[in-house]
Short mmCIF file of C-alpha atoms and ligand atoms in Angstrom, two decimals:
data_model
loop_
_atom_site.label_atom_id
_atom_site.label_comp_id
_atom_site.label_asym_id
_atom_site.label_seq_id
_atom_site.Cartn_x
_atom_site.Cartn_y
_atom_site.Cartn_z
CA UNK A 1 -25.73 13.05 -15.73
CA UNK A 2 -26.87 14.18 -12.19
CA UNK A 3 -25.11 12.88 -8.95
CA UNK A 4 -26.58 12.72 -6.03
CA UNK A 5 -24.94 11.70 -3.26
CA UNK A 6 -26.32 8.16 -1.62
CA UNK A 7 -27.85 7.29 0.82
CA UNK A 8 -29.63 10.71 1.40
CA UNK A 9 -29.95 9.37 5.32
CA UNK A 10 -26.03 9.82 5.09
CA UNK A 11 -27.40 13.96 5.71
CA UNK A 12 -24.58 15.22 3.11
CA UNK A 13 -27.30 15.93 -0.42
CA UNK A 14 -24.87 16.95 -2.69
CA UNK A 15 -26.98 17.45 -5.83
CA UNK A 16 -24.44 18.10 -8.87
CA UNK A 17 -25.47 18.06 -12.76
CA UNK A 18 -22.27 16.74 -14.08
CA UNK A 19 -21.45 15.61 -17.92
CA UNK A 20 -19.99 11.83 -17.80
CA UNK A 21 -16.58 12.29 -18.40
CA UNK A 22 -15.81 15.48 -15.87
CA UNK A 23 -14.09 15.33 -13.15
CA UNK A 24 -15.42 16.04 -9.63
CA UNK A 25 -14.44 15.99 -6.16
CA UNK A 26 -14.54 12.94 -4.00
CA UNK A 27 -13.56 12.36 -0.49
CA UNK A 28 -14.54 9.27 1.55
CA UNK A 29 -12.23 6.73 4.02
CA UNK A 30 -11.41 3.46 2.08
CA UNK A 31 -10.00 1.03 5.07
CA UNK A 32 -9.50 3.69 7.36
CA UNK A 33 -7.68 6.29 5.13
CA UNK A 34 -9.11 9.38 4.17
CA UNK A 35 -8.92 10.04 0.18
CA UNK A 36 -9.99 12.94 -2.17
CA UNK A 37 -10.13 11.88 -5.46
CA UNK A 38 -11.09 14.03 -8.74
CA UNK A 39 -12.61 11.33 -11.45
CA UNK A 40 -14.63 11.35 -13.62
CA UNK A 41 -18.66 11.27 -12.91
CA UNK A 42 -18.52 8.00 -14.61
CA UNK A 43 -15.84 6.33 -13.15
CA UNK A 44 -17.16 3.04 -11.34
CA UNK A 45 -16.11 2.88 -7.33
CA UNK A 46 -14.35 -0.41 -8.23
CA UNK A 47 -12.13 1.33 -11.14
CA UNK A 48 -11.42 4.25 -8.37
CA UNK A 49 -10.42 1.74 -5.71
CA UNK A 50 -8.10 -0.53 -8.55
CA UNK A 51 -7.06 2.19 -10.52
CA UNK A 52 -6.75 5.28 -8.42
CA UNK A 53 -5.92 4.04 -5.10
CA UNK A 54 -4.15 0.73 -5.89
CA UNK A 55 -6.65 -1.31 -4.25
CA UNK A 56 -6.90 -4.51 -6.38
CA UNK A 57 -8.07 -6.79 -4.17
CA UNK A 58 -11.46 -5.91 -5.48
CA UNK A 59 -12.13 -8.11 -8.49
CA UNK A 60 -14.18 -7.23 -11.45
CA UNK A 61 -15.81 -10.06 -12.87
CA UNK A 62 -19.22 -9.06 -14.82
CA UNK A 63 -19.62 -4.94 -14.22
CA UNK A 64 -23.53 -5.86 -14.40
CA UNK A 65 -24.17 -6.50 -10.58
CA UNK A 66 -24.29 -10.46 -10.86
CA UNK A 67 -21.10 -11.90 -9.81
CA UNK A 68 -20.51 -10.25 -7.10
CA UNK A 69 -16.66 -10.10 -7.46
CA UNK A 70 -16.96 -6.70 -6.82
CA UNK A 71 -18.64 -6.94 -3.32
CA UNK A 72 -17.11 -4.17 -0.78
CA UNK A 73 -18.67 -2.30 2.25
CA UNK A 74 -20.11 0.79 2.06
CA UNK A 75 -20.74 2.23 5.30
CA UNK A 76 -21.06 -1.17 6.84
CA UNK A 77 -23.28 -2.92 4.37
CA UNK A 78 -22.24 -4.84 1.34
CA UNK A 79 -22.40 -3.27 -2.02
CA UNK A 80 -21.48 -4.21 -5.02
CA UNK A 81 -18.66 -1.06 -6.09
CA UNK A 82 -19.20 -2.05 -10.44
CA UNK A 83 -22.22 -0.83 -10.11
CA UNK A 84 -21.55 2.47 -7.90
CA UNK A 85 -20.36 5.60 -9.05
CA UNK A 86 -17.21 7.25 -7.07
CA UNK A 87 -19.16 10.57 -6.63
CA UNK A 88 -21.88 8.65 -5.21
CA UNK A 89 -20.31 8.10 -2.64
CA UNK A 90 -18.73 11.37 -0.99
CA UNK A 91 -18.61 11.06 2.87
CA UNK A 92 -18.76 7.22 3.11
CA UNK A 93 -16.70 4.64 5.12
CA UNK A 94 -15.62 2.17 2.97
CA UNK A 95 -13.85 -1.19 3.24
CA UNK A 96 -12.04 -3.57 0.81
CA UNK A 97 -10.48 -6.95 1.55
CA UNK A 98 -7.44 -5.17 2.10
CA UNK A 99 -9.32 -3.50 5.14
CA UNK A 100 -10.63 -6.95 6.44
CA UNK A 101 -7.12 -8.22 7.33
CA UNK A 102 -3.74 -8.18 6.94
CA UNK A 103 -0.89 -11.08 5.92
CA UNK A 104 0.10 -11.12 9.72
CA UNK A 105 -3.28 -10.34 11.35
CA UNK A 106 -5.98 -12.46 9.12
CA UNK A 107 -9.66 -11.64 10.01
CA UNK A 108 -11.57 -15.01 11.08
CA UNK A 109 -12.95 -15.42 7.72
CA UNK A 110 -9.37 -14.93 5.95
CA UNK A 111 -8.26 -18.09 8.41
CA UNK A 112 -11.23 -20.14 8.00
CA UNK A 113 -11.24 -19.98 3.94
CA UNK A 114 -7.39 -20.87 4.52
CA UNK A 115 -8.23 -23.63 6.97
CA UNK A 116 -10.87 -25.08 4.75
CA UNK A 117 -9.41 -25.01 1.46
CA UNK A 118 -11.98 -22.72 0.31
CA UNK A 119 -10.71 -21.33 -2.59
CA UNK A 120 -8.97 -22.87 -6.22
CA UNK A 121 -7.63 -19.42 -8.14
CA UNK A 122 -9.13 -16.77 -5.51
CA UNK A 123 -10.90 -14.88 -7.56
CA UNK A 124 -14.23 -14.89 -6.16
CA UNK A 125 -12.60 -14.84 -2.43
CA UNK A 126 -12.83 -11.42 -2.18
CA UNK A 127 -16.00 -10.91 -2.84
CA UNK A 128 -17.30 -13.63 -0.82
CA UNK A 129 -15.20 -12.86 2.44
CA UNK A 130 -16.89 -9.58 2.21
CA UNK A 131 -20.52 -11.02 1.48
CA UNK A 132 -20.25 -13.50 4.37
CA UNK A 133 -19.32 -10.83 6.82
CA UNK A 134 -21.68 -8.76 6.36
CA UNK A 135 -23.72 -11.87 6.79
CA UNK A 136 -22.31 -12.86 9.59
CA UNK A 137 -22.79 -9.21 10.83
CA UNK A 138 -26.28 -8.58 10.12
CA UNK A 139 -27.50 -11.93 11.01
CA UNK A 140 -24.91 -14.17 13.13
CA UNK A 141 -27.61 -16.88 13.80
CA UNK A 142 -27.73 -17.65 10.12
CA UNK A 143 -27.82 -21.71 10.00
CA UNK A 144 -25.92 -23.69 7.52
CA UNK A 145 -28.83 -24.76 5.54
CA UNK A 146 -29.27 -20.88 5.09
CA UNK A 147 -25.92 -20.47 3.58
CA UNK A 148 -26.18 -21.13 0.11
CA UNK A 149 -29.30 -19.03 -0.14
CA UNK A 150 -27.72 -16.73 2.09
CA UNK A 151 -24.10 -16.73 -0.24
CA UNK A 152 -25.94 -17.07 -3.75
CA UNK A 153 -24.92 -13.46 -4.64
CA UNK A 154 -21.69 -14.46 -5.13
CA UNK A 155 -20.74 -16.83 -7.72
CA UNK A 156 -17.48 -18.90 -7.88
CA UNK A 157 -16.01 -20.63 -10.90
CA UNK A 158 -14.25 -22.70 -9.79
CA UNK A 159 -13.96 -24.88 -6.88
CA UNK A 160 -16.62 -26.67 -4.91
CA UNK A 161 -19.16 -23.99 -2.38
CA UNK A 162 -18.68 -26.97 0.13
CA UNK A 163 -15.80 -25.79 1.29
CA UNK A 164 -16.96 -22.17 1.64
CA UNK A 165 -19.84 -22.63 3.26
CA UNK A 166 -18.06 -25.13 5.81
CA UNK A 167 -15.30 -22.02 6.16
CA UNK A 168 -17.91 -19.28 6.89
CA UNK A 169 -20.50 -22.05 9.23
CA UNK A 170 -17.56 -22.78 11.36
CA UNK A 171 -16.89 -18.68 11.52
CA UNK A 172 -20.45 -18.38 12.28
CA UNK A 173 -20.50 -21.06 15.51
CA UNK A 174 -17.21 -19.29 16.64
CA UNK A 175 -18.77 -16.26 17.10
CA UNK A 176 -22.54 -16.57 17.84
CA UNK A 177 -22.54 -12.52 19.01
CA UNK A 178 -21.17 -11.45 15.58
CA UNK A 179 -18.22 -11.82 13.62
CA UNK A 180 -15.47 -9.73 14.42
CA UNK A 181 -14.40 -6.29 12.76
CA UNK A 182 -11.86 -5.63 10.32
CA UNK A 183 -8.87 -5.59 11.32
CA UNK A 184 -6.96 -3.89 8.78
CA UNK A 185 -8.38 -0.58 8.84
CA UNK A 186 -6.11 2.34 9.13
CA UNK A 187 -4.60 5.37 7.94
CA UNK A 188 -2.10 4.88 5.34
CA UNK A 189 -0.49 5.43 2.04
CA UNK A 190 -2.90 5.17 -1.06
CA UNK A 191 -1.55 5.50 -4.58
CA UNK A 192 -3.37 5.10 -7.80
CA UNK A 193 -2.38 3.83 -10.86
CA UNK A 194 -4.53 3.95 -13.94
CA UNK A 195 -4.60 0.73 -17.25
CA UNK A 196 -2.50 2.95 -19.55
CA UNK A 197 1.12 3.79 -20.09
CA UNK A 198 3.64 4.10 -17.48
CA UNK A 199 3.20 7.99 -17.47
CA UNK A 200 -0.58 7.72 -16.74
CA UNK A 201 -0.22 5.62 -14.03
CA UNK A 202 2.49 8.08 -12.45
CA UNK A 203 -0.10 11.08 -13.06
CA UNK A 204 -2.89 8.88 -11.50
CA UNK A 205 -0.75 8.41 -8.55
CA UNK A 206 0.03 12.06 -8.20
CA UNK A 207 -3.37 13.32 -8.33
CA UNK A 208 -4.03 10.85 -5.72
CA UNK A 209 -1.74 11.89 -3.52
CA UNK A 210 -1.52 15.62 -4.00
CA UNK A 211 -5.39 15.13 -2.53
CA UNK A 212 -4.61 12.98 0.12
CA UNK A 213 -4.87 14.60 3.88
CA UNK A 214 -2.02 14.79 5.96
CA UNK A 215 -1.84 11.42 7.85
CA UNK A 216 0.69 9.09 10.10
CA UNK A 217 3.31 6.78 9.49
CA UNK A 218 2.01 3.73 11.07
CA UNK A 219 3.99 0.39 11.13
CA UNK A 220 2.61 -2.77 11.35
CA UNK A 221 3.05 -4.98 14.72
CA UNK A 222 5.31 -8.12 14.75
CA UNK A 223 8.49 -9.11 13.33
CA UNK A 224 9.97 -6.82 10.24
CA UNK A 225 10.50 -8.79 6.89
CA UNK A 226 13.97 -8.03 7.19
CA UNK A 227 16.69 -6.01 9.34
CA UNK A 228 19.03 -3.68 7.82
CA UNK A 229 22.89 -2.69 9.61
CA UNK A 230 25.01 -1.31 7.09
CA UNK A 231 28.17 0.76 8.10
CA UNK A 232 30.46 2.77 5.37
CA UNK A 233 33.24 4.83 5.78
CA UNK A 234 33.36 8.39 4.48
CA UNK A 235 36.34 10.72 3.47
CA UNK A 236 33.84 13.59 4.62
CA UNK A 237 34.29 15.20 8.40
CA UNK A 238 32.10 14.47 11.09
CA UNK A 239 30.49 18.15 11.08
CA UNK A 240 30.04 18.01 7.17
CA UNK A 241 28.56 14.78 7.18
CA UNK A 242 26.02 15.72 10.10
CA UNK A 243 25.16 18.95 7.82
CA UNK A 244 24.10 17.42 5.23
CA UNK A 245 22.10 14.27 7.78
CA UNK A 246 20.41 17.53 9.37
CA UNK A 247 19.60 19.04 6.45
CA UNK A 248 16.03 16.54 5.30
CA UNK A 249 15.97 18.15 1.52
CA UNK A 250 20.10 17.41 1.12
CA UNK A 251 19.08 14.44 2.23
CA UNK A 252 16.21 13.27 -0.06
CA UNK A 253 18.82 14.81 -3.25
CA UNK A 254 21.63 12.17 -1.46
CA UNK A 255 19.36 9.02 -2.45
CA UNK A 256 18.61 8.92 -6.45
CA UNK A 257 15.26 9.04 -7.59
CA UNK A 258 13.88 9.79 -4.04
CA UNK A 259 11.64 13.70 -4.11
CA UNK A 260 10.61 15.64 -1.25
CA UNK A 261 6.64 16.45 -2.51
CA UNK A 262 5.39 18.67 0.22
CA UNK A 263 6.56 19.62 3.89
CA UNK A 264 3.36 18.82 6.26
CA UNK A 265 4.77 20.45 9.56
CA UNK A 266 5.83 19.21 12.82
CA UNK A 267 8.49 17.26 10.53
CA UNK A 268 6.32 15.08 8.06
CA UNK A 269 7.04 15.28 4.81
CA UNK A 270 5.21 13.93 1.37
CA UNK A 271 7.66 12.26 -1.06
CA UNK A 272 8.17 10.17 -4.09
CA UNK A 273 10.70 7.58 -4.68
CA UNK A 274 11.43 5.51 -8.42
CA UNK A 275 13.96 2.48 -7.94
CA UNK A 276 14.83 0.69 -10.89
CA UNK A 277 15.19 -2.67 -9.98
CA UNK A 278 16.54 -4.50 -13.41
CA UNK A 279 13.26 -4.96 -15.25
CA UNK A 280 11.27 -3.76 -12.38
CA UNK A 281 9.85 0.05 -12.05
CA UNK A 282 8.44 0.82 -9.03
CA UNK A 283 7.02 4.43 -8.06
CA UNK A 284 6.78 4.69 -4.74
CA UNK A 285 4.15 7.55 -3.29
CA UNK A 286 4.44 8.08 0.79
CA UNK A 287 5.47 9.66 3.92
CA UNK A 288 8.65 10.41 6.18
CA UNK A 289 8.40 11.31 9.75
CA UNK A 290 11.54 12.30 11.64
CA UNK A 291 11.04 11.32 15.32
CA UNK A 292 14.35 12.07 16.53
CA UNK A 293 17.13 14.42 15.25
CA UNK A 294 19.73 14.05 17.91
CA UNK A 295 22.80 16.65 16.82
CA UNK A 296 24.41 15.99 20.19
CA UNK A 297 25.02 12.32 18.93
CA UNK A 298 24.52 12.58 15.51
CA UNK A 299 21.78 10.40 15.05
CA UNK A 300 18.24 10.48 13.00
CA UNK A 301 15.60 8.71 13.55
CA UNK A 302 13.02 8.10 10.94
CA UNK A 303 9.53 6.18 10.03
CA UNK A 304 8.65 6.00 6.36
CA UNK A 305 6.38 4.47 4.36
CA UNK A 306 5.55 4.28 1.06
CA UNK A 307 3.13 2.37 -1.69
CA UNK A 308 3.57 1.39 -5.38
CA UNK A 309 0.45 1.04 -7.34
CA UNK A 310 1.18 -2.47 -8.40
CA UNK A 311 3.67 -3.90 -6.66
CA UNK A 312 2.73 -3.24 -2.51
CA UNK A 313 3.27 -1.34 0.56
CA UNK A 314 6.97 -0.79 2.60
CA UNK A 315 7.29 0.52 5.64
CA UNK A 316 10.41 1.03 7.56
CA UNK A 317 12.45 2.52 11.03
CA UNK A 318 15.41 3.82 10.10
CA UNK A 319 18.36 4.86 12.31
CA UNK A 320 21.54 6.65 11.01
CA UNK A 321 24.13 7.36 13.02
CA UNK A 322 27.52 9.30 12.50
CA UNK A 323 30.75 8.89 14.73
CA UNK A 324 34.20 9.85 13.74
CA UNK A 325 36.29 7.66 12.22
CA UNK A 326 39.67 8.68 11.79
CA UNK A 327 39.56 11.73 9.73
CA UNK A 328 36.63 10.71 8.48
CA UNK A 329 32.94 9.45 9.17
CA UNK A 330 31.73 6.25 10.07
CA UNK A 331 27.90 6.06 8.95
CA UNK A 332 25.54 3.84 10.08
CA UNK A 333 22.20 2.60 8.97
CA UNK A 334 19.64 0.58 11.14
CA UNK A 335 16.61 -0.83 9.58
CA UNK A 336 13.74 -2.49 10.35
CA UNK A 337 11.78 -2.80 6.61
CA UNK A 338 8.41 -3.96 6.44
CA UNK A 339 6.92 -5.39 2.89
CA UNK A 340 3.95 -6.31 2.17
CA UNK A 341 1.77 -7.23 -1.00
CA UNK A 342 3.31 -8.03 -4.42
CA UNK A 343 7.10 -6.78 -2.78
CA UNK A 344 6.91 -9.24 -0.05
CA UNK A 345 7.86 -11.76 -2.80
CA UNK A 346 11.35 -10.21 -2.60
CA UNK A 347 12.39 -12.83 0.12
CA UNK A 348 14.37 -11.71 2.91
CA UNK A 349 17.67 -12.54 1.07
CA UNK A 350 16.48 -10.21 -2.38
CA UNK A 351 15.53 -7.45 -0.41
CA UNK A 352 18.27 -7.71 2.03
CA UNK A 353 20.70 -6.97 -1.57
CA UNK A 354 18.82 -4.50 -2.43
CA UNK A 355 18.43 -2.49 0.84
CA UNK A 356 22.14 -2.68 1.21
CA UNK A 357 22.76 -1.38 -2.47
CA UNK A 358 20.51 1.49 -1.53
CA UNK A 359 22.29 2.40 0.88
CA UNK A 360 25.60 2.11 -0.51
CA UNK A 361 24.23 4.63 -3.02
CA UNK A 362 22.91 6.71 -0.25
CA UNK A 363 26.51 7.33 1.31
CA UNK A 364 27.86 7.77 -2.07
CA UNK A 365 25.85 10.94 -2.31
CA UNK A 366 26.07 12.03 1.54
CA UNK A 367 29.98 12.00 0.51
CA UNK A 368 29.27 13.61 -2.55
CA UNK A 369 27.53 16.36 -0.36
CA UNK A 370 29.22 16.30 2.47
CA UNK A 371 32.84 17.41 0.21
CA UNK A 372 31.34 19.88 -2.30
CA UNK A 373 28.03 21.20 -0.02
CA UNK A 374 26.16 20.08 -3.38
CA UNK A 375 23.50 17.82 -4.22
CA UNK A 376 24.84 15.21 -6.33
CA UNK A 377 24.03 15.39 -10.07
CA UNK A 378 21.25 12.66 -10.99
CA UNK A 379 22.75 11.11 -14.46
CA UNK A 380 20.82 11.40 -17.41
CA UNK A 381 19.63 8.66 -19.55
CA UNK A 382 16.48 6.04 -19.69
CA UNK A 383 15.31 5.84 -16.27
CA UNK A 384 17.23 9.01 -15.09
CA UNK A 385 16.00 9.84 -11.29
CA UNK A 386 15.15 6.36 -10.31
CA UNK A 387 17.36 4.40 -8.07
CA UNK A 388 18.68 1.66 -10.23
CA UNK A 389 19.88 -1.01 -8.33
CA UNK A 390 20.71 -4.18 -10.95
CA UNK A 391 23.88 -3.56 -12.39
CA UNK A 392 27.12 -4.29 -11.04
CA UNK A 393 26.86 -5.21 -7.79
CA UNK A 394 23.92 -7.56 -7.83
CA UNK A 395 24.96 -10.68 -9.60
CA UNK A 396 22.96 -13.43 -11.67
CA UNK A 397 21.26 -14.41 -8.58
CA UNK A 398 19.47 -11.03 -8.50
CA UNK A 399 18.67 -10.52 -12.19
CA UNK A 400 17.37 -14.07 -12.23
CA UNK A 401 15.02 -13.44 -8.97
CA UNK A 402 14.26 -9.91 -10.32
CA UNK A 403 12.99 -11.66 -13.82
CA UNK A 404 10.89 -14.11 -11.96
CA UNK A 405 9.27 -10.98 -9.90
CA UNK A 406 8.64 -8.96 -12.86
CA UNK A 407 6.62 -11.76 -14.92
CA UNK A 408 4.63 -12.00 -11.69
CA UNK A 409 3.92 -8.24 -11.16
CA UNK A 410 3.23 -8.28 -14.74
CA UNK A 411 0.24 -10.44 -13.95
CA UNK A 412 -3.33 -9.02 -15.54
CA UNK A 413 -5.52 -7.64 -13.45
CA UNK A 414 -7.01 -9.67 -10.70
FE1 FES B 1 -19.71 -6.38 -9.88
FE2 FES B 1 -19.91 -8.75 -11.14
S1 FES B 1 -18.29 -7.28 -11.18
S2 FES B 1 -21.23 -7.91 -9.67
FE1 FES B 2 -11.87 -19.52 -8.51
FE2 FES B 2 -13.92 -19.02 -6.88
S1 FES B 2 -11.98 -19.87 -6.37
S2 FES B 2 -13.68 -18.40 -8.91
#
């Protein structure tokens, strides 16, 4: 097949003769994040953006160009991504619902769809949140009589257009000069996933991220999902326990399943994390930054972030801190943890358990390290390397929440 790169005004031609099923280079921004993907030439841009990146707000209804699920913006306009190839679109800006707002910072469409009931099961929402603003964009003195023309390339299934077009008429008189931008756009984590078995979708998600640029840890504004202060007393010394806190790779080996991936400089690092959560599997893809490494008081500061295909995004400030404590060490951990998407469902009090039985394991291996200066051995076994956090010390009222969770994460697409 040949690719040519679209629009030609875009002033990147990229001619390329290409067979349908091999892979080429991609890079564009999707929300604000800068992505290099390697697909194949006939992979649609709505099977890169759910399957590669993770991005499954964008709904697939027909793959023929007439629902309109599938509506995104390509360099500002709307497009409909079933019926665009990835490699069409090498240089573009692209955004996704995901880009248009977030769960604590909800565009004026987002609000005004909530406000006005305009959606039953939500799957056309996406697609029509992005067709009404570029609407509302391209031509804010659009009337209400206008709408349903105006909307028609976007069908719903299920509840009544009234409601929609009141939502997006009352977003139109609010903002006669144009409807505001998106508001989610930004650089973060992006991790793929692909329809198969569990070992595509971690090799999706690796050649995702092994392409991604270097890039920020950026948390969001406003109050975390939960706080973390956790304190545990170690048999280890002061000094050994502060080696092994100073030392970023002993530290990655002290928390199971966690990987450093790639050292970016200036001290950003790449990792991967698995946690085993009962049923759950998660595979976390993302980014540490250590902003303060403070030897003097024994403290480390760090941002991280990381995605999972499926289940959502976490973000999180972390302090530790080491003092003495008898013979010993008293360590600390302060956290601020951010969830969002599928994870948010946690609840504060689920992923409160869970942050504190991560961390218990995390100062089981600092002691580990801190007494025999080795990485502690990862145990073999199904699941070996992931973080498994169910048995034990979580109780019925965690494997009951965690089975609720998984049935929902096991959702089908949409
Ligand atoms: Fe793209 Fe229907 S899925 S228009
Ligand atoms: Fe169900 Fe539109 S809300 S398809």
């Amino acid at each position: 097949m040949s690719i040519e790169t679209t629009p030609a005004e875009r002033g990147k031609p990229r001619p390329v003769r290409a067979a349908a099923g091999e892979p080429v280079e991609v890079s564009f921004t999707v929300n604000g994040t800068p992505a290099t993907l390697r697909v194949p030439a006939r992979l649609t841009l709505a099977d890169a953006l759910r399957d590669h990146l993770g991005l499954t707000g964008t709904h697939l209804g027909c793959e023929h160009g007439v629902c309109g699920m599938c509506t995104v913006l390509v360099d500002g306009a709307a497009a409909r991504a079933c019926l665009m190839f990835a490699v069409q679109l090498d240089g573009a800006e692209i955004v996704t619902v995901e880009g248009l707002g977030a769960q604590d910072d909800k565009h004026p469409l987002q609000e005004a769809f909530s406000r006005h009931h305009a959606l039953q099961c939500g799957f056309c929402t996406p697609g029509f949140l992005l067709s009404s603003y570029d609407l509302l964009a391209n031509k804010p003195e659009v009337t209400k009589e206008e709408l349903p023309q105006e909307l028609s390339g976007v069908l719903c299934r299920c509840t009544g257009y009234r409601n929609i077009i009141d939502a997006v008429a009352e977003v139109a008189e609010d903002h006669p000069e144009g409807v505001p931008g998106p508001r989610n756009c930004g650089v973060r984590a992006l991790v793929g996933r692909s329809g198969g078995s569990a070992n595509a979708r971690e090799e999706a998600s690796e050649e995702v991220t092994a392409h991604a640029g270097p890039t920020e840890v950026v948390l969001p504004d406003g109050e975390p999902t939960i706080r973390v202060d956790v304190t545990s007393e170690l048999s280890a010394s002061l000094p050994d326990v502060w080696a092994v806190l100073n030392d970023v790779h002993m530290v990655a080996k002290c928390l199971p399943g966690a990987e450093l991936t790639e050292e970016l400089g200036d001290e950003h690092y790449r990792g991967r994390a698995k946690v085993s959560l009962g049923p759950i599997r998660l595979s976390f893809a993302g980014l540490a930054h250590v902003i303060e490494r403070n030897a003097a008081e024994h403290r480390m500061v760090v941002l991280a972030q990381g995605a999972d295909a499926g289940a959502g995004q976490t973000q999180a400030h972390i302090r530790l801190t080491a003092s003495p404590s008898g013979e010993g060490t008293r360590l600390r951990a302060e956290a601020e943890v951010y969830l969002s998407g599928r994870i948010a469902q946690f609840g504060r009090a689920l992923a409160g358990d869970v942050s504190r039985r991560m961390f218990e394991q995390f100062t089981d291996g600092v002691q580990h390290a801190a007494t025999s200066g080795e990485a502690p051995e990862i145990s073999g076994g199904a699941g070996a390397g992931a973080l498994r956090l169910v048995a034990g010390a979580t109780g019925a009222r965690l494997a009951a929440a965690l089975r609720k969770l998984a049935a929902r994460l096991r959702r089908p697409r949409g």
